[in-house]
Amino acid sequence: MVQIMPLNDHWIFTKTNNPTYVFESIQDGQSVTLPHSWNDTDGQGGSEKYFRGQCWYQRILDISHEDLTKRIYLEIGAAGNMGHVYVNGNMAGESRCGYAMFRVPLTPYLKEGGNLITIMVDNGYDSTVFPLMADFTFYGGLYREMSLLVMDEVHFDLMDNGRDGVYLTQRKISPETFELDVHGQIVNESSVLKEGSLQIQVRDEAGKTVLEASSELALGNEAKFSIKSEVANPILWDGVDQPYLYTVEVSVLSEGQVCDSRIIAIGFRTVEATTEQGLLLNGKPVKINGVCRHQDFAGVGNAITKTHMDEDMALIREIGANSLRLAHYQHDDYFYSLCDRYGLLVWAEIPFISIPSTKDPENHNAEEQLEKLIKQAYNHCSIYCWGIQNEITIAVETEQTYKTIRKLEVLAKHLDPNRLTVQANINGVENNSIINSFTDLIGYNLYYGWYYGEIKDLQDRLDEFHRAQPKIPIIVSEYGVDTNPKYHSYTPQVQDYTEEYQLLFHQNALETFDKRTFVLGGYVWNMFDFGSANRNEGGETGKNLKGLVTIDRKIKKDAFYLYKAYWSKNPFVHLAGRRFVNRHQEHNDIVILSNLHHLKVYLNQTLITEINSREPMKIVKDVSLIAGENCVIVEGTDEYGVIHTEEIVLHHAAEIDRNYIHVKPEKEKNVVNWFEKFDLSNAETIELRDGYFSTFDTIEDLYSNEEAKAVFLKYFEHVTNNPFFEVTKDVISIEKMAQLTFYNIPPELIPVINKELNAIQK
Ligand code: GCB
């Protein structure tokens, strides 16, 4: 029978990159317990650069004489981003999928007594391993749990890239009945053919057996199995309202003994996507009230524990979200289990993000990561779609990229014909682009009113998309604004990083989605601030600040309560602006976020108004404050007559409090106006000649000619140290750079550059 033993403690870790550790003890190491990441601080702004490279972990594993009669595997939750496993000096296994679990068979290399296990983990740049470039920290480390699996000779196939070695497929076959197909493969590691059987037992939440089935098996080296049964009238897994789970116990028996078994949760449900009614869960329309989540946390990087994950789930449930985009890679299996348990519909995805491989045109690693994601997360009923790319056309859009996206879609359907496929496009992808025909669903990451355009442009873009693609269901796969809760304003504006701007932005998005059935819903970017080591913005280093909650999960920004007011059924009241204490204006709007409809508002113990409104955001206009302290209290009464109250103190001061204003560092200001030194006054479009350089060539091509390189550097020397530029220069052109707000290239500059480049022969 299988034994699973945690192997998280007694590891020695070092950043000294010394290949002799494959067979020699680490001398200069420190003792660590998994999960562990070496970027716990520098990956979140703790220093200017974060450490990327090869580090080493080592441990002694004691093996008894009896253990040697078993089959022993190492199960590594993840190695970020690549890992090599050595046992007593022998290479035993590797991973190039930094977000997936992997297993290594140890038995061939083990001896009785102490065994040296060494794992080299590498988070350096590899042009064939995704992600190559993204707006988040590529934390290095053995950042998930590790276990030792001690197996009988006969066991489920642990090495098929899957998690359980057993797959549960459910399909509705009549109005009352689901088909349950339990399938997979058993491996017999002895050289003897054995007789055996497979048994399944399905139990409801009360533990009552609702189905039993079995089949006889001849256990050769490998034996495939599939037991199809019918489950009549199951209680449905119906999202957050009723996440009902059955359990399936699957056992393999040989010679009267259970050799291996799994207990897997399953929820019976159907999911369809339509443009007429939106997403249908069990035939009923459900608007996607979603948030995105990255997996890291302040102070630990991505080396999070179950306690961190429980805390995240509690906050996600508190706002009343019904769906999650678990971006931009495979998350811990435990987190998908939490989603099963609490009924959240999940968009799961791989890090085929930003740019395709610069060295492997086939992008094999994306396929590898997709296969692992699908096989390892297959049994989670919460997952409704597989995401196969995110903004992959940011720097270059070619036939080759299309080919890969199509290939990934075919692979997803092959591995799992019963789930939907989806992509998250950058806004620049044309509504009628061929990309939009590649997957069942289309997502767009839309940052109108932050990186470009105005808040209200969101509506128009979605309507235009629908006119162009009336048959394609669309999801707003990301939208959000960086917000530092210490900044405040009476007149919130784009890029001011205030809590007030975040409220405006999200209020508009919520109204926009609610009014449009063809929009399946949206995913806030992001539920939590997250580590993005190369960022330095909005008064913080190393973090993306678009969260509704700060990276330490300590501050719920006002926008958190806006969502709660829209989505949650748990009665509450919240007064926005509690951190905007010092008010230099006498007249102030009091903003209340609440899902209650009858409210009373008091200022300095005097009732100033009663509100009867179903709006989630209620505003009491022009409340005049007295000099000094003012106490504002809101009281809301729920349907049971229970009173919910909140209080804030506002200080009316004569002077504006400058701490509330984000002042951009001088350096940034210069970067913003970098083009002013060039004369753009008489820029005219020129007819481009073939055989000469132009803004359509990649930077790599420009660099191949000294003259063309000099022209490029004349205009863009200031970006060449940027990590984003570094990674994209092989594939990006000046034309494409001009589409990215990041480079801030005025359109008039393009013909000016072309005049110079097009004079240089190739
Ligand atoms: C995006 C990316 C995401 C970034 C986000 C942002 O479109 O998909 O990874 O973090 O924008 O905040 O810029």
PDB file of C-alpha atoms in Angstrom, residues 22-222:
ATOM      1  CA  VAL A  22      26.185  16.824  -7.349  1.00  0.00           C
ATOM      2  CA  PHE A  23      28.285  14.356  -5.371  1.00  0.00           C
ATOM      3  CA  GLU A  24      29.845  16.393  -2.527  1.00  0.00           C
ATOM      4  CA  SER A  25      28.318  17.937   0.574  1.00  0.00           C
ATOM      5  CA  ILE A  26      27.507  21.633   0.566  1.00  0.00           C
ATOM      6  CA  GLN A  27      29.867  23.331   3.017  1.00  0.00           C
ATOM      7  CA  ASP A  28      28.652  26.928   3.106  1.00  0.00           C
ATOM      8  CA  GLY A  29      24.914  26.318   3.196  1.00  0.00           C
ATOM      9  CA  GLN A  30      22.112  27.342   5.464  1.00  0.00           C
ATOM     10  CA  SER A  31      19.455  25.063   6.794  1.00  0.00           C
ATOM     11  CA  VAL A  32      15.984  25.601   5.275  1.00  0.00           C
ATOM     12  CA  THR A  33      12.530  24.073   5.373  1.00  0.00           C
ATOM     13  CA  LEU A  34      10.359  23.830   2.276  1.00  0.00           C
ATOM     14  CA  PRO A  35       8.506  25.639   0.849  1.00  0.00           C
ATOM     15  CA  HIS A  36      11.459  27.949   0.226  1.00  0.00           C
ATOM     16  CA  SER A  37      12.297  30.764  -2.191  1.00  0.00           C
ATOM     17  CA  TRP A  38      15.535  32.720  -2.327  1.00  0.00           C
ATOM     18  CA  ASN A  39      13.688  35.773  -3.655  1.00  0.00           C
ATOM     19  CA  ASP A  40      11.476  36.235  -0.605  1.00  0.00           C
ATOM     20  CA  THR A  41      12.769  39.808  -0.164  1.00  0.00           C
ATOM     21  CA  ASP A  42      14.591  40.918  -3.308  1.00  0.00           C
ATOM     22  CA  GLY A  43      11.698  39.670  -5.458  1.00  0.00           C
ATOM     23  CA  GLN A  44       9.392  42.254  -3.938  1.00  0.00           C
ATOM     24  CA  GLY A  45      11.495  45.398  -4.001  1.00  0.00           C
ATOM     25  CA  GLY A  46      13.923  44.544  -1.192  1.00  0.00           C
ATOM     26  CA  SER A  47      16.851  45.479  -3.421  1.00  0.00           C
ATOM     27  CA  GLU A  48      17.399  46.936  -6.866  1.00  0.00           C
ATOM     28  CA  LYS A  49      17.995  43.652  -8.653  1.00  0.00           C
ATOM     29  CA  TYR A  50      16.705  40.235  -7.765  1.00  0.00           C
ATOM     30  CA  PHE A  51      18.878  37.179  -7.775  1.00  0.00           C
ATOM     31  CA  ARG A  52      18.448  34.991 -10.827  1.00  0.00           C
ATOM     32  CA  GLY A  53      20.694  32.000 -11.288  1.00  0.00           C
ATOM     33  CA  GLN A  54      21.526  28.487 -10.167  1.00  0.00           C
ATOM     34  CA  CYS A  55      21.241  27.551  -6.496  1.00  0.00           C
ATOM     35  CA  TRP A  56      21.593  24.226  -4.723  1.00  0.00           C
ATOM     36  CA  TYR A  57      19.619  22.215  -2.197  1.00  0.00           C
ATOM     37  CA  GLN A  58      20.882  19.094  -0.499  1.00  0.00           C
ATOM     38  CA  ARG A  59      19.705  16.521   2.003  1.00  0.00           C
ATOM     39  CA  ILE A  60      20.512  13.064   3.260  1.00  0.00           C
ATOM     40  CA  LEU A  61      17.782  10.484   2.841  1.00  0.00           C
ATOM     41  CA  ASP A  62      17.967   7.429   5.105  1.00  0.00           C
ATOM     42  CA  ILE A  63      16.831   4.243   3.460  1.00  0.00           C
ATOM     43  CA  SER A  64      16.279   0.962   5.269  1.00  0.00           C
ATOM     44  CA  HIS A  65      16.770  -2.535   3.905  1.00  0.00           C
ATOM     45  CA  GLU A  66      12.996  -2.952   3.751  1.00  0.00           C
ATOM     46  CA  ASP A  67      12.510   0.330   1.823  1.00  0.00           C
ATOM     47  CA  LEU A  68      14.709  -1.097  -0.888  1.00  0.00           C
ATOM     48  CA  THR A  69      12.095  -3.772  -1.588  1.00  0.00           C
ATOM     49  CA  LYS A  70       9.621  -0.973  -2.434  1.00  0.00           C
ATOM     50  CA  ARG A  71       9.404   1.492  -5.342  1.00  0.00           C
ATOM     51  CA  ILE A  72      10.394   4.940  -4.147  1.00  0.00           C
ATOM     52  CA  TYR A  73       9.588   8.218  -5.890  1.00  0.00           C
ATOM     53  CA  LEU A  74      10.333  11.800  -5.037  1.00  0.00           C
ATOM     54  CA  GLU A  75       7.405  14.155  -5.590  1.00  0.00           C
ATOM     55  CA  ILE A  76       8.490  17.778  -5.930  1.00  0.00           C
ATOM     56  CA  GLY A  77       5.683  20.333  -5.747  1.00  0.00           C
ATOM     57  CA  ALA A  78       7.593  22.678  -8.069  1.00  0.00           C
ATOM     58  CA  ALA A  79      11.099  23.954  -8.823  1.00  0.00           C
ATOM     59  CA  GLY A  80      11.143  27.584  -9.991  1.00  0.00           C
ATOM     60  CA  ASN A  81      11.901  27.687 -12.874  1.00  0.00           C
ATOM     61  CA  MET A  82      14.015  24.631 -13.699  1.00  0.00           C
ATOM     62  CA  GLY A  83      15.352  21.818 -11.558  1.00  0.00           C
ATOM     63  CA  HIS A  84      17.830  18.940 -11.827  1.00  0.00           C
ATOM     64  CA  VAL A  85      17.672  16.120  -9.314  1.00  0.00           C
ATOM     65  CA  TYR A  86      20.737  14.040  -8.471  1.00  0.00           C
ATOM     66  CA  VAL A  87      20.850  10.961  -6.263  1.00  0.00           C
ATOM     67  CA  ASN A  88      24.247   9.824  -5.001  1.00  0.00           C
ATOM     68  CA  GLY A  89      25.872  11.682  -7.898  1.00  0.00           C
ATOM     69  CA  ASN A  90      23.519  10.333 -10.590  1.00  0.00           C
ATOM     70  CA  MET A  91      21.194  12.511 -12.607  1.00  0.00           C
ATOM     71  CA  ALA A  92      17.759  11.120 -11.697  1.00  0.00           C
ATOM     72  CA  GLY A  93      15.280  13.605 -13.145  1.00  0.00           C
ATOM     73  CA  GLU A  94      14.568  17.162 -14.192  1.00  0.00           C
ATOM     74  CA  SER A  95      11.839  19.733 -14.661  1.00  0.00           C
ATOM     75  CA  ARG A  96      11.549  22.610 -17.117  1.00  0.00           C
ATOM     76  CA  CYS A  97       8.018  23.502 -16.070  1.00  0.00           C
ATOM     77  CA  GLY A  98       8.494  25.768 -13.070  1.00  0.00           C
ATOM     78  CA  TYR A  99       4.896  25.762 -11.901  1.00  0.00           C
ATOM     79  CA  ALA A 100       4.092  22.071 -12.195  1.00  0.00           C
ATOM     80  CA  MET A 101       4.658  19.155  -9.870  1.00  0.00           C
ATOM     81  CA  PHE A 102       7.165  16.521 -11.029  1.00  0.00           C
ATOM     82  CA  ARG A 103       8.246  13.100  -9.852  1.00  0.00           C
ATOM     83  CA  VAL A 104      11.554  11.326  -9.957  1.00  0.00           C
ATOM     84  CA  PRO A 105      11.948   7.536  -9.563  1.00  0.00           C
ATOM     85  CA  LEU A 106      14.671   7.078  -6.934  1.00  0.00           C
ATOM     86  CA  THR A 107      14.862   3.294  -6.564  1.00  0.00           C
ATOM     87  CA  PRO A 108      17.508   2.670  -9.266  1.00  0.00           C
ATOM     88  CA  TYR A 109      19.970   5.006  -7.474  1.00  0.00           C
ATOM     89  CA  LEU A 110      19.341   4.214  -3.804  1.00  0.00           C
ATOM     90  CA  LYS A 111      21.439   2.230  -1.377  1.00  0.00           C
ATOM     91  CA  GLU A 112      20.853   1.130   2.198  1.00  0.00           C
ATOM     92  CA  GLY A 113      21.801   3.869   4.694  1.00  0.00           C
ATOM     93  CA  GLY A 114      22.354   7.574   3.917  1.00  0.00           C
ATOM     94  CA  ASN A 115      21.721   8.768   0.346  1.00  0.00           C
ATOM     95  CA  LEU A 116      22.788  12.168  -0.960  1.00  0.00           C
ATOM     96  CA  ILE A 117      19.909  13.998  -2.667  1.00  0.00           C
ATOM     97  CA  THR A 118      21.005  17.174  -4.477  1.00  0.00           C
ATOM     98  CA  ILE A 119      18.705  19.464  -6.402  1.00  0.00           C
ATOM     99  CA  MET A 120      19.978  22.301  -8.564  1.00  0.00           C
ATOM    100  CA  VAL A 121      17.282  24.913  -9.095  1.00  0.00           C
ATOM    101  CA  ASP A 122      17.658  27.660 -11.677  1.00  0.00           C
ATOM    102  CA  ASN A 123      15.540  30.781 -12.168  1.00  0.00           C
ATOM    103  CA  GLY A 124      17.872  32.298 -14.749  1.00  0.00           C
ATOM    104  CA  TYR A 125      16.869  33.208 -18.290  1.00  0.00           C
ATOM    105  CA  ASP A 126      16.434  30.352 -20.734  1.00  0.00           C
ATOM    106  CA  SER A 127      15.152  31.337 -24.161  1.00  0.00           C
ATOM    107  CA  THR A 128      13.182  28.090 -24.482  1.00  0.00           C
ATOM    108  CA  VAL A 129      11.459  28.004 -21.076  1.00  0.00           C
ATOM    109  CA  PHE A 130       8.355  30.077 -20.311  1.00  0.00           C
ATOM    110  CA  PRO A 131       7.807  32.681 -19.100  1.00  0.00           C
ATOM    111  CA  LEU A 132      10.564  34.534 -20.913  1.00  0.00           C
ATOM    112  CA  MET A 133       9.307  37.909 -19.863  1.00  0.00           C
ATOM    113  CA  ALA A 134       6.400  39.030 -17.718  1.00  0.00           C
ATOM    114  CA  ASP A 135       5.266  41.557 -15.184  1.00  0.00           C
ATOM    115  CA  PHE A 136       5.910  39.400 -12.144  1.00  0.00           C
ATOM    116  CA  THR A 137       8.902  38.071 -10.272  1.00  0.00           C
ATOM    117  CA  PHE A 138      10.225  34.716 -11.402  1.00  0.00           C
ATOM    118  CA  TYR A 139      10.873  33.516  -7.871  1.00  0.00           C
ATOM    119  CA  GLY A 140      13.560  30.866  -7.564  1.00  0.00           C
ATOM    120  CA  GLY A 141      13.350  27.934  -5.214  1.00  0.00           C
ATOM    121  CA  LEU A 142      11.740  24.687  -4.160  1.00  0.00           C
ATOM    122  CA  TYR A 143       8.701  26.703  -3.328  1.00  0.00           C
ATOM    123  CA  ARG A 144       6.111  23.979  -2.815  1.00  0.00           C
ATOM    124  CA  GLU A 145       5.993  20.904  -0.632  1.00  0.00           C
ATOM    125  CA  MET A 146       7.991  17.774  -1.299  1.00  0.00           C
ATOM    126  CA  SER A 147       7.093  14.161  -0.493  1.00  0.00           C
ATOM    127  CA  LEU A 148       8.525  10.726  -0.697  1.00  0.00           C
ATOM    128  CA  LEU A 149       6.154   8.171  -2.199  1.00  0.00           C
ATOM    129  CA  VAL A 150       6.798   4.599  -1.167  1.00  0.00           C
ATOM    130  CA  MET A 151       4.861   2.321  -3.487  1.00  0.00           C
ATOM    131  CA  ASP A 152       4.137  -1.356  -4.046  1.00  0.00           C
ATOM    132  CA  GLU A 153       5.297  -2.867  -7.293  1.00  0.00           C
ATOM    133  CA  VAL A 154       1.780  -2.444  -8.644  1.00  0.00           C
ATOM    134  CA  HIS A 155       0.539   1.145  -8.635  1.00  0.00           C
ATOM    135  CA  PHE A 156      -1.228   3.803 -10.652  1.00  0.00           C
ATOM    136  CA  ASP A 157       1.005   5.350 -13.280  1.00  0.00           C
ATOM    137  CA  LEU A 158       2.818   8.074 -11.366  1.00  0.00           C
ATOM    138  CA  MET A 159       4.974   9.089 -14.262  1.00  0.00           C
ATOM    139  CA  ASP A 160       2.363  10.065 -16.863  1.00  0.00           C
ATOM    140  CA  ASN A 161       2.727  13.778 -15.964  1.00  0.00           C
ATOM    141  CA  GLY A 162      -0.517  13.527 -14.036  1.00  0.00           C
ATOM    142  CA  ARG A 163      -1.150  13.956 -10.352  1.00  0.00           C
ATOM    143  CA  ASP A 164      -3.251  10.953  -9.402  1.00  0.00           C
ATOM    144  CA  GLY A 165      -2.537   8.660 -12.323  1.00  0.00           C
ATOM    145  CA  VAL A 166      -6.346   8.352 -12.407  1.00  0.00           C
ATOM    146  CA  TYR A 167      -8.709  10.561 -14.409  1.00  0.00           C
ATOM    147  CA  LEU A 168     -12.373  11.195 -13.739  1.00  0.00           C
ATOM    148  CA  THR A 169     -14.423  12.343 -16.695  1.00  0.00           C
ATOM    149  CA  GLN A 170     -18.025  13.357 -16.234  1.00  0.00           C
ATOM    150  CA  ARG A 171     -20.491  13.977 -19.022  1.00  0.00           C
ATOM    151  CA  LYS A 172     -24.189  14.703 -18.858  1.00  0.00           C
ATOM    152  CA  ILE A 173     -25.960  12.106 -21.003  1.00  0.00           C
ATOM    153  CA  SER A 174     -29.625  12.753 -20.189  1.00  0.00           C
ATOM    154  CA  PRO A 175     -31.533  15.372 -18.182  1.00  0.00           C
ATOM    155  CA  GLU A 176     -31.038  13.323 -14.997  1.00  0.00           C
ATOM    156  CA  THR A 177     -27.937  11.277 -15.642  1.00  0.00           C
ATOM    157  CA  PHE A 178     -24.204  11.811 -15.782  1.00  0.00           C
ATOM    158  CA  GLU A 179     -21.734   9.329 -17.145  1.00  0.00           C
ATOM    159  CA  LEU A 180     -18.684   8.875 -14.952  1.00  0.00           C
ATOM    160  CA  ASP A 181     -15.638   7.447 -16.671  1.00  0.00           C
ATOM    161  CA  VAL A 182     -12.788   6.469 -14.360  1.00  0.00           C
ATOM    162  CA  HIS A 183      -9.749   5.820 -16.501  1.00  0.00           C
ATOM    163  CA  GLY A 184      -5.977   5.709 -16.433  1.00  0.00           C
ATOM    164  CA  GLN A 185      -3.149   3.253 -16.336  1.00  0.00           C
ATOM    165  CA  ILE A 186      -1.645   0.857 -13.825  1.00  0.00           C
ATOM    166  CA  VAL A 187       2.023  -0.002 -13.829  1.00  0.00           C
ATOM    167  CA  ASN A 188       3.386  -3.315 -12.633  1.00  0.00           C
ATOM    168  CA  GLU A 189       7.076  -2.884 -11.849  1.00  0.00           C
ATOM    169  CA  SER A 190       7.638  -6.583 -11.092  1.00  0.00           C
ATOM    170  CA  SER A 191       8.556  -8.852 -13.977  1.00  0.00           C
ATOM    171  CA  VAL A 192       5.611 -11.142 -13.219  1.00  0.00           C
ATOM    172  CA  LEU A 193       2.225 -10.880 -14.886  1.00  0.00           C
ATOM    173  CA  LYS A 194      -0.410 -10.578 -12.143  1.00  0.00           C
ATOM    174  CA  GLU A 195      -4.164 -10.912 -11.951  1.00  0.00           C
ATOM    175  CA  GLY A 196      -5.896  -7.968 -10.420  1.00  0.00           C
ATOM    176  CA  SER A 197      -8.964  -5.814 -10.315  1.00  0.00           C
ATOM    177  CA  LEU A 198      -9.972  -2.204 -10.165  1.00  0.00           C
ATOM    178  CA  GLN A 199     -12.700  -1.089  -7.825  1.00  0.00           C
ATOM    179  CA  ILE A 200     -14.492   2.196  -7.574  1.00  0.00           C
ATOM    180  CA  GLN A 201     -16.826   3.471  -4.945  1.00  0.00           C
ATOM    181  CA  VAL A 202     -18.632   6.814  -5.162  1.00  0.00           C
ATOM    182  CA  ARG A 203     -19.801   8.365  -1.886  1.00  0.00           C
ATOM    183  CA  ASP A 204     -21.909  11.410  -1.192  1.00  0.00           C
ATOM    184  CA  GLU A 205     -21.049  14.109   1.351  1.00  0.00           C
ATOM    185  CA  ALA A 206     -22.675  12.091   4.126  1.00  0.00           C
ATOM    186  CA  GLY A 207     -20.390   9.164   3.317  1.00  0.00           C
ATOM    187  CA  LYS A 208     -23.173   7.042   1.826  1.00  0.00           C
ATOM    188  CA  THR A 209     -22.101   4.877  -1.096  1.00  0.00           C
ATOM    189  CA  VAL A 210     -24.087   5.802  -4.187  1.00  0.00           C
ATOM    190  CA  LEU A 211     -22.248   3.701  -6.713  1.00  0.00           C
ATOM    191  CA  GLU A 212     -19.887   0.755  -6.810  1.00  0.00           C
ATOM    192  CA  ALA A 213     -18.257  -0.890  -9.788  1.00  0.00           C
ATOM    193  CA  SER A 214     -15.263  -3.063 -10.556  1.00  0.00           C
ATOM    194  CA  SER A 215     -13.449  -4.724 -13.389  1.00  0.00           C
ATOM    195  CA  GLU A 216     -10.919  -7.557 -13.686  1.00  0.00           C
ATOM    196  CA  LEU A 217      -7.474  -6.708 -14.997  1.00  0.00           C
ATOM    197  CA  ALA A 218      -4.464  -8.550 -16.311  1.00  0.00           C
ATOM    198  CA  LEU A 219      -1.552  -6.607 -14.856  1.00  0.00           C
ATOM    199  CA  GLY A 220       1.296  -6.659 -17.356  1.00  0.00           C
ATOM    200  CA  ASN A 221       3.953  -3.929 -17.297  1.00  0.00           C
ATOM    201  CA  GLU A 222       1.252  -1.441 -18.123  1.00  0.00           C
TER     202      GLU A 222
END
